[in-house]
Short mmCIF file of C-alpha atoms and ligand atoms in Angstrom, two decimals:
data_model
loop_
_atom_site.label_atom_id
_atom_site.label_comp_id
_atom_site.label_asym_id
_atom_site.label_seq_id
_atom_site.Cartn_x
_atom_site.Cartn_y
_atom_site.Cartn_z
CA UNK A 1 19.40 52.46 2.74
CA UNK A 2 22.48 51.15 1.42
CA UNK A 3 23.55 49.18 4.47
CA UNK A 4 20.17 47.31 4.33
CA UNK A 5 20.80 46.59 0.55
CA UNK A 6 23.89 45.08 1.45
CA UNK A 7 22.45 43.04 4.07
CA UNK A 8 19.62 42.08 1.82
CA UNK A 9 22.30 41.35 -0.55
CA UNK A 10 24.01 38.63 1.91
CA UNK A 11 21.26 36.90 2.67
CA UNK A 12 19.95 35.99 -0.28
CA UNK A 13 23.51 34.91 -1.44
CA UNK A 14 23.55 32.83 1.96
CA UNK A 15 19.98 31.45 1.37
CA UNK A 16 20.99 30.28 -2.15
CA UNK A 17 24.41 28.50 -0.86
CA UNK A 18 22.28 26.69 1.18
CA UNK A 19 20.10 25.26 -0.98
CA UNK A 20 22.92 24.80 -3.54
CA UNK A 21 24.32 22.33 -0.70
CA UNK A 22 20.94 20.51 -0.75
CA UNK A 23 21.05 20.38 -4.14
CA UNK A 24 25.17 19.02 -3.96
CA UNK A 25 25.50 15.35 -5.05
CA UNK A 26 25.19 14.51 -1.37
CA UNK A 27 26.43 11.29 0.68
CA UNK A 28 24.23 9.48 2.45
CA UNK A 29 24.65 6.34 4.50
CA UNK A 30 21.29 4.13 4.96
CA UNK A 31 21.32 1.31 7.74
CA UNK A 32 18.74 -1.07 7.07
CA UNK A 33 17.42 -3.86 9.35
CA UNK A 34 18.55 -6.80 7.09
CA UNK A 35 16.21 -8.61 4.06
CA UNK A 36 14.03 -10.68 6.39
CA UNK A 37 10.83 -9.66 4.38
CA UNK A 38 9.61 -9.26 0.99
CA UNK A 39 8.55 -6.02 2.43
CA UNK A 40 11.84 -5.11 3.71
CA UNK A 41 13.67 -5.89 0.16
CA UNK A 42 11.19 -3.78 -1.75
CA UNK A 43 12.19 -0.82 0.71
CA UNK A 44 15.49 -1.48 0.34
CA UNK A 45 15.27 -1.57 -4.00
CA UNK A 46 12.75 1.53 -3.36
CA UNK A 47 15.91 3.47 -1.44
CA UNK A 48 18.43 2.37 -3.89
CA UNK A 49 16.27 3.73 -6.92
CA UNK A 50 15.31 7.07 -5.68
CA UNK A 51 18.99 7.82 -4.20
CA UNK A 52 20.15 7.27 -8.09
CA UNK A 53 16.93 9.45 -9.45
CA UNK A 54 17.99 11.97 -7.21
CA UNK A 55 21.40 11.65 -7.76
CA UNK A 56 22.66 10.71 -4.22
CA UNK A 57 25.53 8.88 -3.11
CA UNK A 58 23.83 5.51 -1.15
CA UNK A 59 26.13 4.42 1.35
CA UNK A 60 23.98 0.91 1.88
CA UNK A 61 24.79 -1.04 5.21
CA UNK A 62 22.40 -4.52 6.27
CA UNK A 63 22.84 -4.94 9.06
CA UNK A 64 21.15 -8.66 9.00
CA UNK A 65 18.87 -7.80 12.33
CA UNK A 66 22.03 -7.62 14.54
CA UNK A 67 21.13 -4.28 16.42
CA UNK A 68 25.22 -4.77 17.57
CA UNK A 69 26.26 -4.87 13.92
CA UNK A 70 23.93 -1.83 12.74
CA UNK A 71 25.83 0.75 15.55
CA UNK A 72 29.09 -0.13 14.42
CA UNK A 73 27.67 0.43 10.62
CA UNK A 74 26.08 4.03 11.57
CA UNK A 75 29.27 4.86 13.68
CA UNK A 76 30.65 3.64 10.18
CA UNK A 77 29.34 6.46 8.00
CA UNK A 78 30.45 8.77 10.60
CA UNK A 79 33.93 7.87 9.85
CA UNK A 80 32.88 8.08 6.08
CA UNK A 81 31.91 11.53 6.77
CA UNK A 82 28.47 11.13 5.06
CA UNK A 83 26.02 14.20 5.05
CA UNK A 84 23.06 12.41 6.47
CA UNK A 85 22.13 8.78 7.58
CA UNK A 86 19.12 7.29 7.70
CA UNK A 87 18.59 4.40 10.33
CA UNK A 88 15.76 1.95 9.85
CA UNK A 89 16.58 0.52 13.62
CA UNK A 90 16.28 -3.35 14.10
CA UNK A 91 15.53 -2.53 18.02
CA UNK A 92 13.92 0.34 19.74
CA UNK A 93 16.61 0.46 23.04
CA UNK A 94 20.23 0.51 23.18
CA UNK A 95 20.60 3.56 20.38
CA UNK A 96 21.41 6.57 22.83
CA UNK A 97 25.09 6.62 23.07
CA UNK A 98 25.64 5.70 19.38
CA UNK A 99 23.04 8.17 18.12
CA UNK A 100 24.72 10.78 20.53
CA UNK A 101 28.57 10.25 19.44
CA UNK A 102 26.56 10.96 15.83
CA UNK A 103 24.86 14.29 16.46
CA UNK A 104 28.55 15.16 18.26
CA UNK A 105 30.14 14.93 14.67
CA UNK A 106 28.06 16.87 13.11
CA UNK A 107 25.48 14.57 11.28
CA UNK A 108 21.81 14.68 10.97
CA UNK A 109 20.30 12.04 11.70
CA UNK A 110 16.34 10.50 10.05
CA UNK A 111 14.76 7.68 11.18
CA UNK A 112 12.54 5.62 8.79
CA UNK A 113 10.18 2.75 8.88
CA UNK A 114 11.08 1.85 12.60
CA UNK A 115 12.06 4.17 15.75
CA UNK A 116 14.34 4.21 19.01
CA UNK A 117 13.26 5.13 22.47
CA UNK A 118 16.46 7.19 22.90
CA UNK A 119 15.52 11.06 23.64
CA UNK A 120 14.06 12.46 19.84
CA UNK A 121 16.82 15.53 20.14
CA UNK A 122 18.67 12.45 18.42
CA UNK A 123 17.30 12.37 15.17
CA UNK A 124 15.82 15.36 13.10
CA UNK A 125 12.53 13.41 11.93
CA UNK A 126 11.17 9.71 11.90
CA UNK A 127 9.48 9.32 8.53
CA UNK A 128 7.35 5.96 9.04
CA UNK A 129 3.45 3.91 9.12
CA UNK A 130 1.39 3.81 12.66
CA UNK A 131 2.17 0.40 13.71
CA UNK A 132 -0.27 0.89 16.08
CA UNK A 133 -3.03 1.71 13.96
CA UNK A 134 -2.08 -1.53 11.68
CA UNK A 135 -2.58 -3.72 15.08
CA UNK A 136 -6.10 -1.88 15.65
CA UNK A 137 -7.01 -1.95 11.90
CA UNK A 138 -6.26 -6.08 11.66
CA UNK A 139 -8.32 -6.27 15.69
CA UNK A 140 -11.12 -4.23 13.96
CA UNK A 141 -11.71 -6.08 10.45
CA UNK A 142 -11.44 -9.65 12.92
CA UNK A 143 -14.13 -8.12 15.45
CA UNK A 144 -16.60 -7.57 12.80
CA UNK A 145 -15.75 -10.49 10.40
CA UNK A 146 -16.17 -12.75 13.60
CA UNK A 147 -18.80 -10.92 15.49
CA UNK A 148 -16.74 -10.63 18.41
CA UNK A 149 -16.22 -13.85 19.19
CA UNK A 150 -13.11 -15.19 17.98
CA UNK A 151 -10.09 -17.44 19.88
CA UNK A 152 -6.74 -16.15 17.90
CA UNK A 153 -3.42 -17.52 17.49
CA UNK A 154 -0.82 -14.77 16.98
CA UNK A 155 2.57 -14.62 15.23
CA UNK A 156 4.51 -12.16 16.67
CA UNK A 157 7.62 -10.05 14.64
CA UNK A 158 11.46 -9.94 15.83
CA UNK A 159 11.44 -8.97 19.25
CA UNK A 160 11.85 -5.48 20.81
CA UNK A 161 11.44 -3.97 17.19
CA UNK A 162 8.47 -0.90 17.13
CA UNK A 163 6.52 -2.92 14.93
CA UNK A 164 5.98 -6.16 17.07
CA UNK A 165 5.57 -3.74 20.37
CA UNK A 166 2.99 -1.52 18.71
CA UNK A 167 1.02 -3.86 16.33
CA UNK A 168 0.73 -6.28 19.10
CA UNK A 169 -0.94 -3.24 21.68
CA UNK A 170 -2.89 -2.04 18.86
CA UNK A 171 -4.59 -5.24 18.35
CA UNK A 172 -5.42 -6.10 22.09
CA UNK A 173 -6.47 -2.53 22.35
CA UNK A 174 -9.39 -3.40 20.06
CA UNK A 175 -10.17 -6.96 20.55
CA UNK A 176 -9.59 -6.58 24.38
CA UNK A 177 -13.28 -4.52 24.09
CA UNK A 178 -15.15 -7.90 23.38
CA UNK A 179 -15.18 -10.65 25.68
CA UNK A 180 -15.11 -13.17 23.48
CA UNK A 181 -12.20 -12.20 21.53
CA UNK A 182 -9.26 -13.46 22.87
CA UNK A 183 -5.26 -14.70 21.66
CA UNK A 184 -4.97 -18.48 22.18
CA UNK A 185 -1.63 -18.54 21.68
CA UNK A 186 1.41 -16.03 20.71
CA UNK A 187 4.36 -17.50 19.01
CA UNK A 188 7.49 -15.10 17.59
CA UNK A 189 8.57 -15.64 13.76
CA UNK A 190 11.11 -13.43 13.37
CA UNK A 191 9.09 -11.72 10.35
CA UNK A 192 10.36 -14.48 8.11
CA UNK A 193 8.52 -17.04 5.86
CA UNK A 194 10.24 -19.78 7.55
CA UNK A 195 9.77 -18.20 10.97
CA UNK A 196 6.06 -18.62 10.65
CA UNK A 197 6.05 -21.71 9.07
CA UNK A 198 7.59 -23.49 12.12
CA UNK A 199 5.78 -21.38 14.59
CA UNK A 200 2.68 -22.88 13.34
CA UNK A 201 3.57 -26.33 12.94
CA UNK A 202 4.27 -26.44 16.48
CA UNK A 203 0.88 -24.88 17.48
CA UNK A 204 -1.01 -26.65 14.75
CA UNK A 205 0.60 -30.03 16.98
CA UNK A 206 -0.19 -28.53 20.58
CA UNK A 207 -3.80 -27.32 19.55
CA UNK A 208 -4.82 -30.96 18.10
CA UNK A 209 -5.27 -29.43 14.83
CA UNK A 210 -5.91 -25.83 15.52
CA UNK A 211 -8.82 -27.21 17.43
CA UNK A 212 -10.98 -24.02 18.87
CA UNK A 213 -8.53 -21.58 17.05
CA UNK A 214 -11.02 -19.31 14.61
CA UNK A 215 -8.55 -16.54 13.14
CA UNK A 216 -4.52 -16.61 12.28
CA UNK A 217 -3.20 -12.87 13.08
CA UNK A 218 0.31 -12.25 11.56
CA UNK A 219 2.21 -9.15 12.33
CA UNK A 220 3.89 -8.85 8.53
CA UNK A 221 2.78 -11.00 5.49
CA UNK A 222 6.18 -13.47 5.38
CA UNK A 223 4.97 -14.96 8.49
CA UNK A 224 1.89 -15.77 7.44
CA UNK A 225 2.86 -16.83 4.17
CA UNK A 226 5.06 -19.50 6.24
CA UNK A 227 2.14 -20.19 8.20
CA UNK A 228 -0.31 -21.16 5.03
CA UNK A 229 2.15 -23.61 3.90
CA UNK A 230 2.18 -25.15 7.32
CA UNK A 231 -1.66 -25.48 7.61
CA UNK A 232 -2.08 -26.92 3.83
CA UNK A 233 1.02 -29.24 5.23
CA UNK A 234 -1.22 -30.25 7.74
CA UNK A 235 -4.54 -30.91 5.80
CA UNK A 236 -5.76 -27.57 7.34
CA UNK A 237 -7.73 -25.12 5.18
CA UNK A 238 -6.62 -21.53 5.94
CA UNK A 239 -9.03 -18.49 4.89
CA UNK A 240 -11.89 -20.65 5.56
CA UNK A 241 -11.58 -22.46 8.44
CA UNK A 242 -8.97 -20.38 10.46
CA UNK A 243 -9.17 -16.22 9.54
CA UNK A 244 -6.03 -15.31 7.83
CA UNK A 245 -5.28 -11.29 9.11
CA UNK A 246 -1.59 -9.56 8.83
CA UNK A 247 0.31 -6.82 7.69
CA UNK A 248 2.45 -5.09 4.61
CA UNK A 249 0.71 -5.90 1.59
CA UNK A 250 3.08 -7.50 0.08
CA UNK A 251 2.71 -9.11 -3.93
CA UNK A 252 1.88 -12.89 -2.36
CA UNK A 253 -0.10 -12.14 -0.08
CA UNK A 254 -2.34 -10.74 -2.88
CA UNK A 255 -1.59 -14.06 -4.55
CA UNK A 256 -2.58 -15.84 -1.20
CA UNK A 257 -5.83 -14.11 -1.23
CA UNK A 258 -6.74 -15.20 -4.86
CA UNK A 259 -6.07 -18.55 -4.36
CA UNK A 260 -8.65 -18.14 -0.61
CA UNK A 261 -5.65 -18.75 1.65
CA UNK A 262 -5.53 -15.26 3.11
CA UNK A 263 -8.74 -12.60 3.91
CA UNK A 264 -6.87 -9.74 5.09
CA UNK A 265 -3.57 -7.77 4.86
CA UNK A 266 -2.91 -3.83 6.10
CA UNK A 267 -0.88 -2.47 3.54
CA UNK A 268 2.35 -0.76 4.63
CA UNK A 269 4.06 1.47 1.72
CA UNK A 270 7.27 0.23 0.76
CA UNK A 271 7.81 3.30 -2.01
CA UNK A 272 8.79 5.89 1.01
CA UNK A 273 12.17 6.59 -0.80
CA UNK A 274 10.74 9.58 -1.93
CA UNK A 275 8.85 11.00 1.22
CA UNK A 276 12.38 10.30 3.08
CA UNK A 277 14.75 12.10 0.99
CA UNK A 278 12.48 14.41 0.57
CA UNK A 279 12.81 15.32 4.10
CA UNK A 280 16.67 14.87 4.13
CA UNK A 281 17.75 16.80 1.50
CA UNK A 282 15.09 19.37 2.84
CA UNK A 283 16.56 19.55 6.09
CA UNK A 284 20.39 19.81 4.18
CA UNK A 285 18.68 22.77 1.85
CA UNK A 286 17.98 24.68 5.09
CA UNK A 287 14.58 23.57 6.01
CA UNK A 288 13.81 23.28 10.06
CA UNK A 289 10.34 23.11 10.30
CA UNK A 290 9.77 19.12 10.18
CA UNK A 291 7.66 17.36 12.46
CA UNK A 292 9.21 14.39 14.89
CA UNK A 293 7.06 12.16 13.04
CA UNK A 294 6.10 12.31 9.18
CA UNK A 295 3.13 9.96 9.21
CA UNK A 296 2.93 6.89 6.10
CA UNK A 297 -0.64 6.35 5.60
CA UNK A 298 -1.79 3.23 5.69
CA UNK A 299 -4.84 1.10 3.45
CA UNK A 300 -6.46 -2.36 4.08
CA UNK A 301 -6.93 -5.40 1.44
CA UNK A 302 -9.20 -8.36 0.93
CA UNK A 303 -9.80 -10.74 -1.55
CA UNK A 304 -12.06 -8.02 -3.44
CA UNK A 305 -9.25 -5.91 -4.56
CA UNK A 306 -6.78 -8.35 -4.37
CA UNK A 307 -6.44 -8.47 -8.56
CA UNK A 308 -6.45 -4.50 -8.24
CA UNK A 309 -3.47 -4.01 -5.86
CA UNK A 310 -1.80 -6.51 -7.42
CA UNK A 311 -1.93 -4.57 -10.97
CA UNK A 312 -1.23 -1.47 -9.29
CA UNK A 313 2.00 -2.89 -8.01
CA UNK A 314 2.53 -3.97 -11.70
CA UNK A 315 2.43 -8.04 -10.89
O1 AHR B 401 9.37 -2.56 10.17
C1 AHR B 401 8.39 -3.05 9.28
C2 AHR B 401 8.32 -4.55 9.33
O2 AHR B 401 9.63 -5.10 9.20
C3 AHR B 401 7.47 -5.17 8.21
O3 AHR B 401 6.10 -5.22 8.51
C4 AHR B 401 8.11 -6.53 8.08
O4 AHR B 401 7.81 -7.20 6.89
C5 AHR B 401 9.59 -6.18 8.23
O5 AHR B 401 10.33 -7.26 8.65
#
């Protein structure tokens, strides 16, 4: 009786040094693609203000989408000796060796926003949207706004990142079931404003016009942005003419919408500060029981709740 009192004893003591580390002002180093997106700098302010709510040490590293750059900043924090890192990879490939001389020192590591294709015994959890289901979300609103018939110029996101792979398969999986949906013409912007702006100035010059071209799909908001500027540059009248369909959600897009530039935007949270730490300082309290993937929901805007999600994001 006594020997399983003492034993009770221990582990309760052990259970509540472990969540006393949790709670410990931890470090935390956070690599983040770069600021290429309106979307990607209200992540960034998101991460920075729930860190200092939660009272974490933010060890903040853009890495200015140079995939090179970001592995020496993780390999960085090791040297730091941070509790945790959180990588928000520019690139799926090429994260294997770094991600392993990590998890040799110790550190656990959480993916957010994007992901790697390096084995997922390399990171605890990836806390991030279904790209996928943003490219088959944007192919489904087009499909019924256009009746299936539809000839679609595409702007395409930085290469190799999960979002341009999987928005881009998610929207041929669903217009790729009507015949007469099909992409025209696929152009990469980089997910910048500017990016999308001269992507479409040269198609708006090799399509006479944007001759035969009935939608604009965008895979983030910047892009298209850049692209609206283009087409009113160009005497073009986007949103009723040409279909204007992309992705985040982002305050001028709403804007875009108002002013009948834009029809359609998937929303993709920004505020996931608190769903990642949440998950970090879990895992650091003791918890093991997190799934590979901690699925963002997703929503869809058009011009009739523009005003709303515009309020609600306190423009
Ligand atoms: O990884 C998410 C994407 O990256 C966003 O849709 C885009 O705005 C950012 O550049």
């Amino acid at each position: 009786m006594r020997l399983r009192r003492t034993a009770l004893t221990v582990i309760i003591i052990f259970a509540a040094l472990l969540a006393a580390g949790a709670a410990r002002a931890s470090t935390i180093g956070f690599a983040q693609v770069g600021s290429e997106s309106d979307w990607r700098t209200a992540f960034s302010a998101d991460m920075k203000a729930e860190a200092a709510r939660r009272g974490i040490t933010l060890l903040f590293a853009d890495a200015d989408n140079d995939v090179q750059r970001q592995r020496a900043q993780v390999l960085g924090f090791v040297a730091a000796h941070v509790d945790a890192i959180v990588l928000a990879p520019v690139v799926v490939t090429g994260w294997t060796e770094t991600l392993e001389k990590v998890r040799a020192a110790g550190i656990p590591v959480f993916l957010a926003d994007r992901a790697v294709d390096s084995d997922p015994s390399l990171f605890v959890a990836r806390i991030a949207a279904d790209f996928n289901l943003e490219g088959r979300l944007a192919g489904a609103w087009l499909a019924q706004a256009t009746l299936g018939a539809c000839g679609i110029v595409e702007l395409q996101g930085s290469v190799g990142s999960e979002p341009t792979i999987q928005r881009h398969k998610g929207f041929l999986a669903v217009i790729s079931q009507f015949p007469n949906m099909r992409i025209l013409h696929s152009l990469g912007g980089d997910f910048t404003s500017d990016g999308g702006r001269k992507a479409m100035e040269s198609i708006i010059h090799s399509t006479d016009g944007l001759k035969d071209v009935c939608a604009v799909w965008s895979h983030n908001d910047n892009m298209l942005l850049g692209t609206i500027a283009a087409m009113h540059a160009a005497g073009l009248h986007p949103g009723r003419d040409q279909l204007m369909v992309s992705v985040d959600g982002v305050p001028d897009i709403f804007r875009a919408m108002l002013a009948g530039d834009s029809n359609m935007s998937v929303e993709l949270k920004s505020d996931i500060g608190k769903y990642i730490f949440d998950v970090v300082q879990g895992y650091l309290g003791g918890r093991r029981d997190y799934p590979k993937w901690v699925l963002i929901p997703s929503a869809l805007h058009t011009p009739a709740d523009a005003a709303a999600a515009l309020a609600k994001h306190g423009f």
